[in-house]
């Protein structure tokens, strides 16, 4: 269960009450700033291109910080440190590939997706698949996979946002979910992705600042890395081993799925379309990697220091691993810093939800009609309507039951990875990929992920220790992609439009 | 040639991971050889994907050869060391505040590539990723496509 929770990047446990005046005041100020940015962006959103890809006018720094914000959900601040506290260093394998993934993403996708947007009108990630294989069907299938994954992902994030708002404002969980959804929806539906990007810049900066400050306290209170290590080794050496309490295979499986799978996360790679000048991609990996590294210091540090404090007897063992961050902050850091982090948690969740709202609305109003041979006449209006419909649906799911949310939440990352990595990441770099291969791999990703997760979740079948469904489905869809493309290789050049071929040659 | 090698590496890496999974399903548990196979498969897949993205047309990876080789060695040697070295105990030495195997994972695999790869990307960007000439070529393509679209729309 721990592994599947980690694969889902879930944050569904209640937080302790945070209703202190400073925390409430900082949270109110934070929401006011987000609302102001949303209003500013609304005045600049006039077309569907503005709404879905910010009119391809975003600079490098906002793009990198926004991509970082969208990558990290509230899991990085609450669930992640809790997982480190629970299973030790093994939990770090979820974020370990960050050292590779941003440069890999720039090489594999950054340039090609941005150049595709130069030669064609590109609004969505499935647009790139449709263009690459000259196939509206493949585009529609990718959009369906995105919609399935997004509803669950959004529901888990809205539940997490509801928990944070409830803890800060004492609203009750149900009201917290709807308040959080309405605030995010307000700026998303009016200002579209433009509002999303600039609130992400603010939110990402807040997250990075909060993380660095907390890490300073971690080192001071824990007695440095050496002090924490000595304490933990004396009481629980396995915890501090390289795999923590996971098997080596499970830890490596995290490395594979969160490494290669990063190439299939539409809410992040979609942002490549938005860059104003393609040549500015040059410094994207450095900025994005540095920002992620700084922001993830809290993830590792808090889990370790809380474990050390418990081992020293300075803290009682936690009732729930997700209490690690709130307990450490409330007990050992100034209240203003706690307030900053809790606003940072809300920031992380809202930036992710906003990105999901945008890509799912685009899938509904743009990709599915294209797959059916139709065009929506007013994509801006319908984009806004779709954003509302999807958000309400996700909030209803979030409120329905914890079991349903947990079940839907585990699909997210793995479904994105298994359906988009072969067709998009490999396909944009291999002229031998075929339309049939792409369609077969997307279908394999959907079927294997949904079937395996359902069997595992309802305990119809127990996967052997160390085997993750996400890893299994990613491998299956990649193999199907290669095999079917090879079997249909005579059609490869026929399914590669000339302009896309030029983009792939560069 | 380089592209073919990268594709071969990608297919080979993914196949190794699949073999490890089959082994786990067949025996119900992950024996050490499956972990080794999975580790080599994962490292190879990640590297092959980067090479596939970096290579241009039928050209090679030129100045990226050394950074990519270094990263591959780092992953293979780093994970191998972690799999071979003795487990931690209360008396373990610390490397920069962490037990040796954990230090290899966090500092070696987690932090070293973080500096190496983004800098390699930036310093080879103009010559290997996207030059002004490339952008001009894409611009010409866009103008051609736009002209074709206008011509089709204007046709009686």
Coordinates of N, CA and C in Angstrom, one line a residue, chain A residues 273-393:
Chain A
X273 N 5.4 24.6 -25.4 CA 4.8 25.3 -26.5 C 4.8 26.8 -26.2
X274 N 4.8 27.2 -24.9 CA 4.6 28.6 -24.5 C 5.8 29.5 -24.6
X275 N 7.0 28.9 -24.7 CA 8.2 29.7 -24.7 C 8.2 30.6 -25.9
X276 N 8.5 31.9 -25.6 CA 8.5 32.9 -26.6 C 9.6 32.7 -27.7
X277 N 10.8 32.5 -27.2 CA 11.9 32.4 -28.1 C 12.5 31.0 -28.0
X278 N 12.4 30.1 -29.0 CA 12.9 28.7 -28.8 C 14.4 28.7 -28.4
X279 N 15.2 29.7 -28.8 CA 16.6 29.6 -28.5 C 16.9 29.8 -27.0
X280 N 15.9 30.3 -26.3 CA 16.1 30.4 -24.8 C 16.0 29.1 -24.1
X281 N 15.6 28.1 -24.8 CA 15.6 26.7 -24.2 C 17.0 26.3 -23.7
X282 N 18.0 27.0 -24.2 CA 19.4 26.7 -23.8 C 19.6 26.6 -22.3
X283 N 19.0 27.5 -21.6 CA 19.2 27.5 -20.1 C 18.1 26.9 -19.3
X284 N 17.1 26.3 -20.0 CA 15.9 25.8 -19.3 C 16.3 24.7 -18.4
X285 N 17.1 23.6 -18.8 CA 17.4 22.6 -17.8 C 18.1 23.0 -16.6
X286 N 19.0 24.0 -16.7 CA 19.8 24.5 -15.6 C 18.9 25.2 -14.6
X287 N 18.0 26.1 -15.1 CA 17.1 26.8 -14.2 C 16.1 25.8 -13.5
X288 N 15.5 25.0 -14.4 CA 14.4 24.1 -13.9 C 15.0 23.1 -12.8
X289 N 16.2 22.6 -13.2 CA 16.8 21.6 -12.2 C 17.2 22.3 -10.9
X290 N 17.8 23.4 -11.0 CA 18.2 24.1 -9.8 C 17.0 24.5 -8.9
X291 N 15.9 24.9 -9.6 CA 14.7 25.3 -8.8 C 14.1 24.1 -8.2
X292 N 14.1 23.0 -8.9 CA 13.5 21.7 -8.3 C 14.4 21.2 -7.1
X293 N 15.7 21.3 -7.3 CA 16.6 20.8 -6.3 C 16.4 21.6 -5.0
X294 N 16.3 22.9 -5.1 CA 16.2 23.8 -3.9 C 14.8 23.5 -3.3
X295 N 13.8 23.3 -4.1 CA 12.4 23.1 -3.5 C 12.3 21.8 -2.9
X296 N 13.1 20.8 -3.3 CA 12.9 19.4 -2.8 C 13.8 19.2 -1.5
X297 N 14.5 20.2 -1.1 CA 15.3 20.0 0.1 C 14.4 19.7 1.3
X298 N 13.3 20.3 1.3 CA 12.3 20.1 2.4 C 11.9 18.6 2.4
X299 N 11.7 18.1 1.3 CA 11.2 16.7 1.1 C 12.1 15.7 1.9
X300 N 13.4 15.9 1.6 CA 14.4 15.0 2.2 C 14.6 15.3 3.7
X301 N 14.8 16.6 3.9 CA 15.3 17.1 5.2 C 14.3 16.8 6.3
X302 N 13.0 17.2 6.1 CA 12.1 17.0 7.2 C 11.8 15.6 7.6
X303 N 11.8 14.7 6.6 CA 11.6 13.3 6.9 C 12.7 12.7 7.8
X304 N 14.0 13.2 7.4 CA 15.1 12.7 8.2 C 15.2 13.3 9.6
X305 N 14.9 14.6 9.7 CA 15.1 15.2 11.0 C 14.0 14.7 12.0
X306 N 12.8 14.5 11.5 CA 11.7 14.0 12.3 C 12.1 12.6 12.8
X307 N 12.6 11.8 11.9 CA 13.0 10.4 12.4 C 14.1 10.5 13.5
X308 N 15.1 11.5 13.3 CA 16.1 11.6 14.3 C 15.6 12.1 15.6
X309 N 14.6 13.1 15.5 CA 14.1 13.6 16.7 C 13.3 12.6 17.5
X310 N 12.6 11.7 16.8 CA 11.8 10.6 17.4 C 12.8 9.6 18.1
X311 N 13.9 9.4 17.3 CA 14.9 8.4 17.9 C 15.6 9.0 19.1
X312 N 15.7 10.3 19.2 CA 16.4 10.9 20.4 C 15.4 11.1 21.5
X313 N 14.1 10.8 21.2 CA 13.1 11.0 22.3 C 12.6 12.4 22.4
X314 N 13.0 13.3 21.5 CA 12.5 14.7 21.5 C 11.1 14.9 20.9
X315 N 10.7 13.9 20.2 CA 9.3 13.9 19.6 C 8.7 12.5 19.9
X316 N 7.4 12.4 20.1 CA 6.8 11.1 20.2 C 6.6 10.6 18.8
X317 N 6.6 9.3 18.6 CA 6.4 8.7 17.2 C 5.1 9.3 16.7
X318 N 5.1 9.6 15.4 CA 3.9 10.3 14.8 C 2.7 9.3 14.6
X319 N 1.5 9.8 14.8 CA 0.3 9.0 14.6 C 0.2 8.7 13.1
X320 N 0.5 9.6 12.3 CA 0.4 9.4 10.9 C 1.7 10.0 10.2
X321 N 2.3 9.3 9.3 CA 3.5 9.8 8.6 C 3.3 11.2 8.1
X322 N 2.1 11.5 7.6 CA 1.9 12.9 7.0 C 1.9 14.0 8.0
X323 N 2.0 13.6 9.3 CA 2.2 14.7 10.3 C 3.6 15.2 10.4
X324 N 4.5 14.6 9.7 CA 5.9 14.9 9.8 C 6.2 16.5 9.6
X325 N 5.7 17.0 8.5 CA 6.0 18.4 8.2 C 5.2 19.3 9.2
X326 N 3.9 19.1 9.4 CA 3.2 20.0 10.3 C 3.8 20.0 11.7
X327 N 4.2 18.8 12.2 CA 4.7 18.7 13.5 C 6.0 19.4 13.7
X328 N 6.9 19.1 12.7 CA 8.2 19.8 12.8 C 8.1 21.3 12.7
X329 N 7.3 21.8 11.8 CA 7.1 23.2 11.6 C 6.6 23.9 12.9
X330 N 5.5 23.3 13.4 CA 4.8 23.9 14.5 C 5.7 23.8 15.8
X331 N 6.5 22.8 15.9 CA 7.3 22.6 17.1 C 8.6 23.3 17.1
X332 N 9.2 23.4 15.9 CA 10.7 23.8 15.8 C 11.0 25.0 15.0
X333 N 10.0 25.6 14.3 CA 10.4 26.8 13.5 C 9.4 27.9 13.9
X334 N 9.9 29.2 13.6 CA 9.0 30.3 13.9 C 7.6 30.2 13.1
X335 N 6.6 30.7 13.7 CA 5.3 30.6 13.2 C 5.1 31.2 11.8
X336 N 5.9 32.3 11.6 CA 5.8 32.9 10.2 C 6.3 31.9 9.1
X337 N 7.4 31.2 9.5 CA 7.9 30.2 8.5 C 6.9 29.1 8.3
X338 N 6.2 28.6 9.4 CA 5.2 27.6 9.2 C 4.1 28.1 8.3
X339 N 3.7 29.4 8.5 CA 2.7 30.0 7.7 C 3.1 30.0 6.2
X340 N 4.4 30.3 6.0 CA 4.9 30.4 4.6 C 4.8 29.0 4.0
X341 N 5.2 28.0 4.7 CA 5.2 26.6 4.2 C 3.7 26.1 3.9
X342 N 2.8 26.4 4.8 CA 1.4 25.9 4.6 C 0.8 26.7 3.4
X343 N 1.2 28.0 3.2 CA 0.7 28.6 2.0 C 1.4 28.0 0.8
X344 N 2.7 27.6 1.0 CA 3.4 26.9 -0.1 C 2.8 25.6 -0.5
X345 N 2.2 24.9 0.5 CA 1.5 23.6 0.2 C 0.3 23.9 -0.7
X346 N -0.5 24.9 -0.2 CA -1.6 25.3 -1.0 C -1.2 25.8 -2.4
X347 N -0.1 26.5 -2.5 CA 0.5 27.0 -3.7 C 0.8 25.8 -4.7
X348 N 1.5 24.8 -4.1 CA 1.9 23.7 -4.9 C 0.7 22.9 -5.5
X349 N -0.3 22.8 -4.6 CA -1.5 22.0 -5.1 C -2.2 22.8 -6.1
X350 N -2.4 24.1 -5.9 CA -3.2 24.9 -6.8 C -2.5 25.0 -8.2
X351 N -1.2 25.1 -8.2 CA -0.5 25.3 -9.5 C -0.7 24.0 -10.3
X352 N -0.6 22.8 -9.6 CA -0.8 21.6 -10.3 C -2.3 21.4 -10.8
X353 N -3.2 21.8 -9.9 CA -4.6 21.7 -10.3 C -4.9 22.6 -11.5
X354 N -4.3 23.8 -11.5 CA -4.6 24.7 -12.6 C -4.0 24.2 -13.9
X355 N -2.9 23.5 -13.9 CA -2.3 22.9 -15.1 C -3.2 21.8 -15.6
X356 N -3.8 21.0 -14.7 CA -4.7 19.9 -15.0 C -6.0 20.5 -15.6
X357 N -6.5 21.6 -15.0 CA -7.7 22.2 -15.6 C -7.4 22.6 -17.0
X358 N -6.3 23.1 -17.3 CA -6.0 23.6 -18.7 C -5.9 22.5 -19.7
X359 N -5.1 21.4 -19.3 CA -4.9 20.4 -20.3 C -6.2 19.5 -20.5
X360 N -7.0 19.4 -19.4 CA -8.2 18.6 -19.6 C -9.2 19.3 -20.4
X361 N -9.3 20.7 -20.2 CA -10.3 21.5 -21.0 C -9.9 21.4 -22.4
X362 N -8.6 21.5 -22.7 CA -8.1 21.5 -24.1 C -8.4 20.1 -24.7
X363 N -8.2 19.1 -23.9 CA -8.5 17.7 -24.5 C -10.0 17.6 -24.9
X364 N -10.8 18.2 -24.0 CA -12.3 18.1 -24.3 C -12.8 19.0 -25.4
X365 N -12.3 20.2 -25.5 CA -12.8 21.1 -26.5 C -12.0 21.1 -27.8
X366 N -10.8 20.6 -27.7 CA -10.0 20.6 -28.9 C -9.6 19.3 -29.5
X367 N -9.1 18.4 -28.7 CA -8.6 17.1 -29.2 C -9.7 16.1 -29.6
X368 N -10.7 16.0 -28.7 CA -11.8 15.1 -29.0 C -12.6 15.5 -30.3
X369 N -12.9 16.8 -30.4 CA -13.6 17.2 -31.7 C -12.7 16.9 -32.9
X370 N -11.4 17.2 -32.8 CA -10.5 16.9 -33.9 C -10.6 15.4 -34.3
X371 N -10.5 14.6 -33.2 CA -10.6 13.1 -33.5 C -11.9 12.7 -34.2
X372 N -12.9 13.5 -33.9 CA -14.2 13.2 -34.6 C -14.4 14.0 -35.9
X373 N -13.4 14.6 -36.3 CA -13.4 15.3 -37.6 C -14.2 16.6 -37.5
X374 N -14.3 17.2 -36.3 CA -15.0 18.5 -36.2 C -14.1 19.5 -35.5
X375 N -14.6 20.8 -35.6 CA -13.9 21.9 -34.9 C -14.9 22.7 -34.1
X376 N -14.5 23.0 -32.9 CA -15.3 23.9 -32.0 C -15.1 25.3 -32.5
X377 N -16.2 26.0 -32.8 CA -16.1 27.3 -33.4 C -15.5 28.3 -32.4
X378 N -15.9 28.3 -31.2 CA -15.4 29.3 -30.2 C -14.7 28.5 -29.1
X379 N -13.4 28.2 -29.4 CA -12.6 27.4 -28.4 C -12.4 28.1 -27.1
X380 N -12.3 29.4 -27.1 CA -12.1 30.1 -25.9 C -13.3 30.0 -24.9
X381 N -14.5 30.2 -25.5 CA -15.7 30.1 -24.7 C -15.9 28.7 -24.2
X382 N -15.7 27.7 -25.1 CA -15.9 26.3 -24.7 C -14.8 25.8 -23.8
X383 N -13.6 26.4 -24.0 CA -12.5 26.1 -23.0 C -12.9 26.5 -21.6
X384 N -13.5 27.6 -21.5 CA -13.9 28.1 -20.2 C -15.0 27.3 -19.6
X385 N -16.0 26.9 -20.4 CA -17.1 26.1 -19.9 C -16.5 24.7 -19.5
X386 N -15.7 24.1 -20.3 CA -15.1 22.8 -20.0 C -14.3 22.8 -18.7
X387 N -13.6 23.9 -18.5 CA -12.8 24.0 -17.3 C -13.7 24.0 -16.1
X388 N -14.9 24.6 -16.2 CA -15.8 24.6 -15.0 C -16.4 23.2 -14.8
X389 N -16.8 22.6 -15.9 CA -17.5 21.3 -15.8 C -16.5 20.3 -15.2
X390 N -15.3 20.2 -15.8 CA -14.3 19.3 -15.3 C -13.9 19.5 -13.8
X391 N -13.8 20.8 -13.4 CA -13.5 21.1 -12.1 C -14.6 20.7 -11.1
X392 N -15.8 21.0 -11.5 CA -16.9 20.6 -10.6 C -16.9 19.0 -10.5
X393 N -16.7 18.3 -11.6 CA -16.7 16.9 -11.6 C -15.6 16.4 -10.6

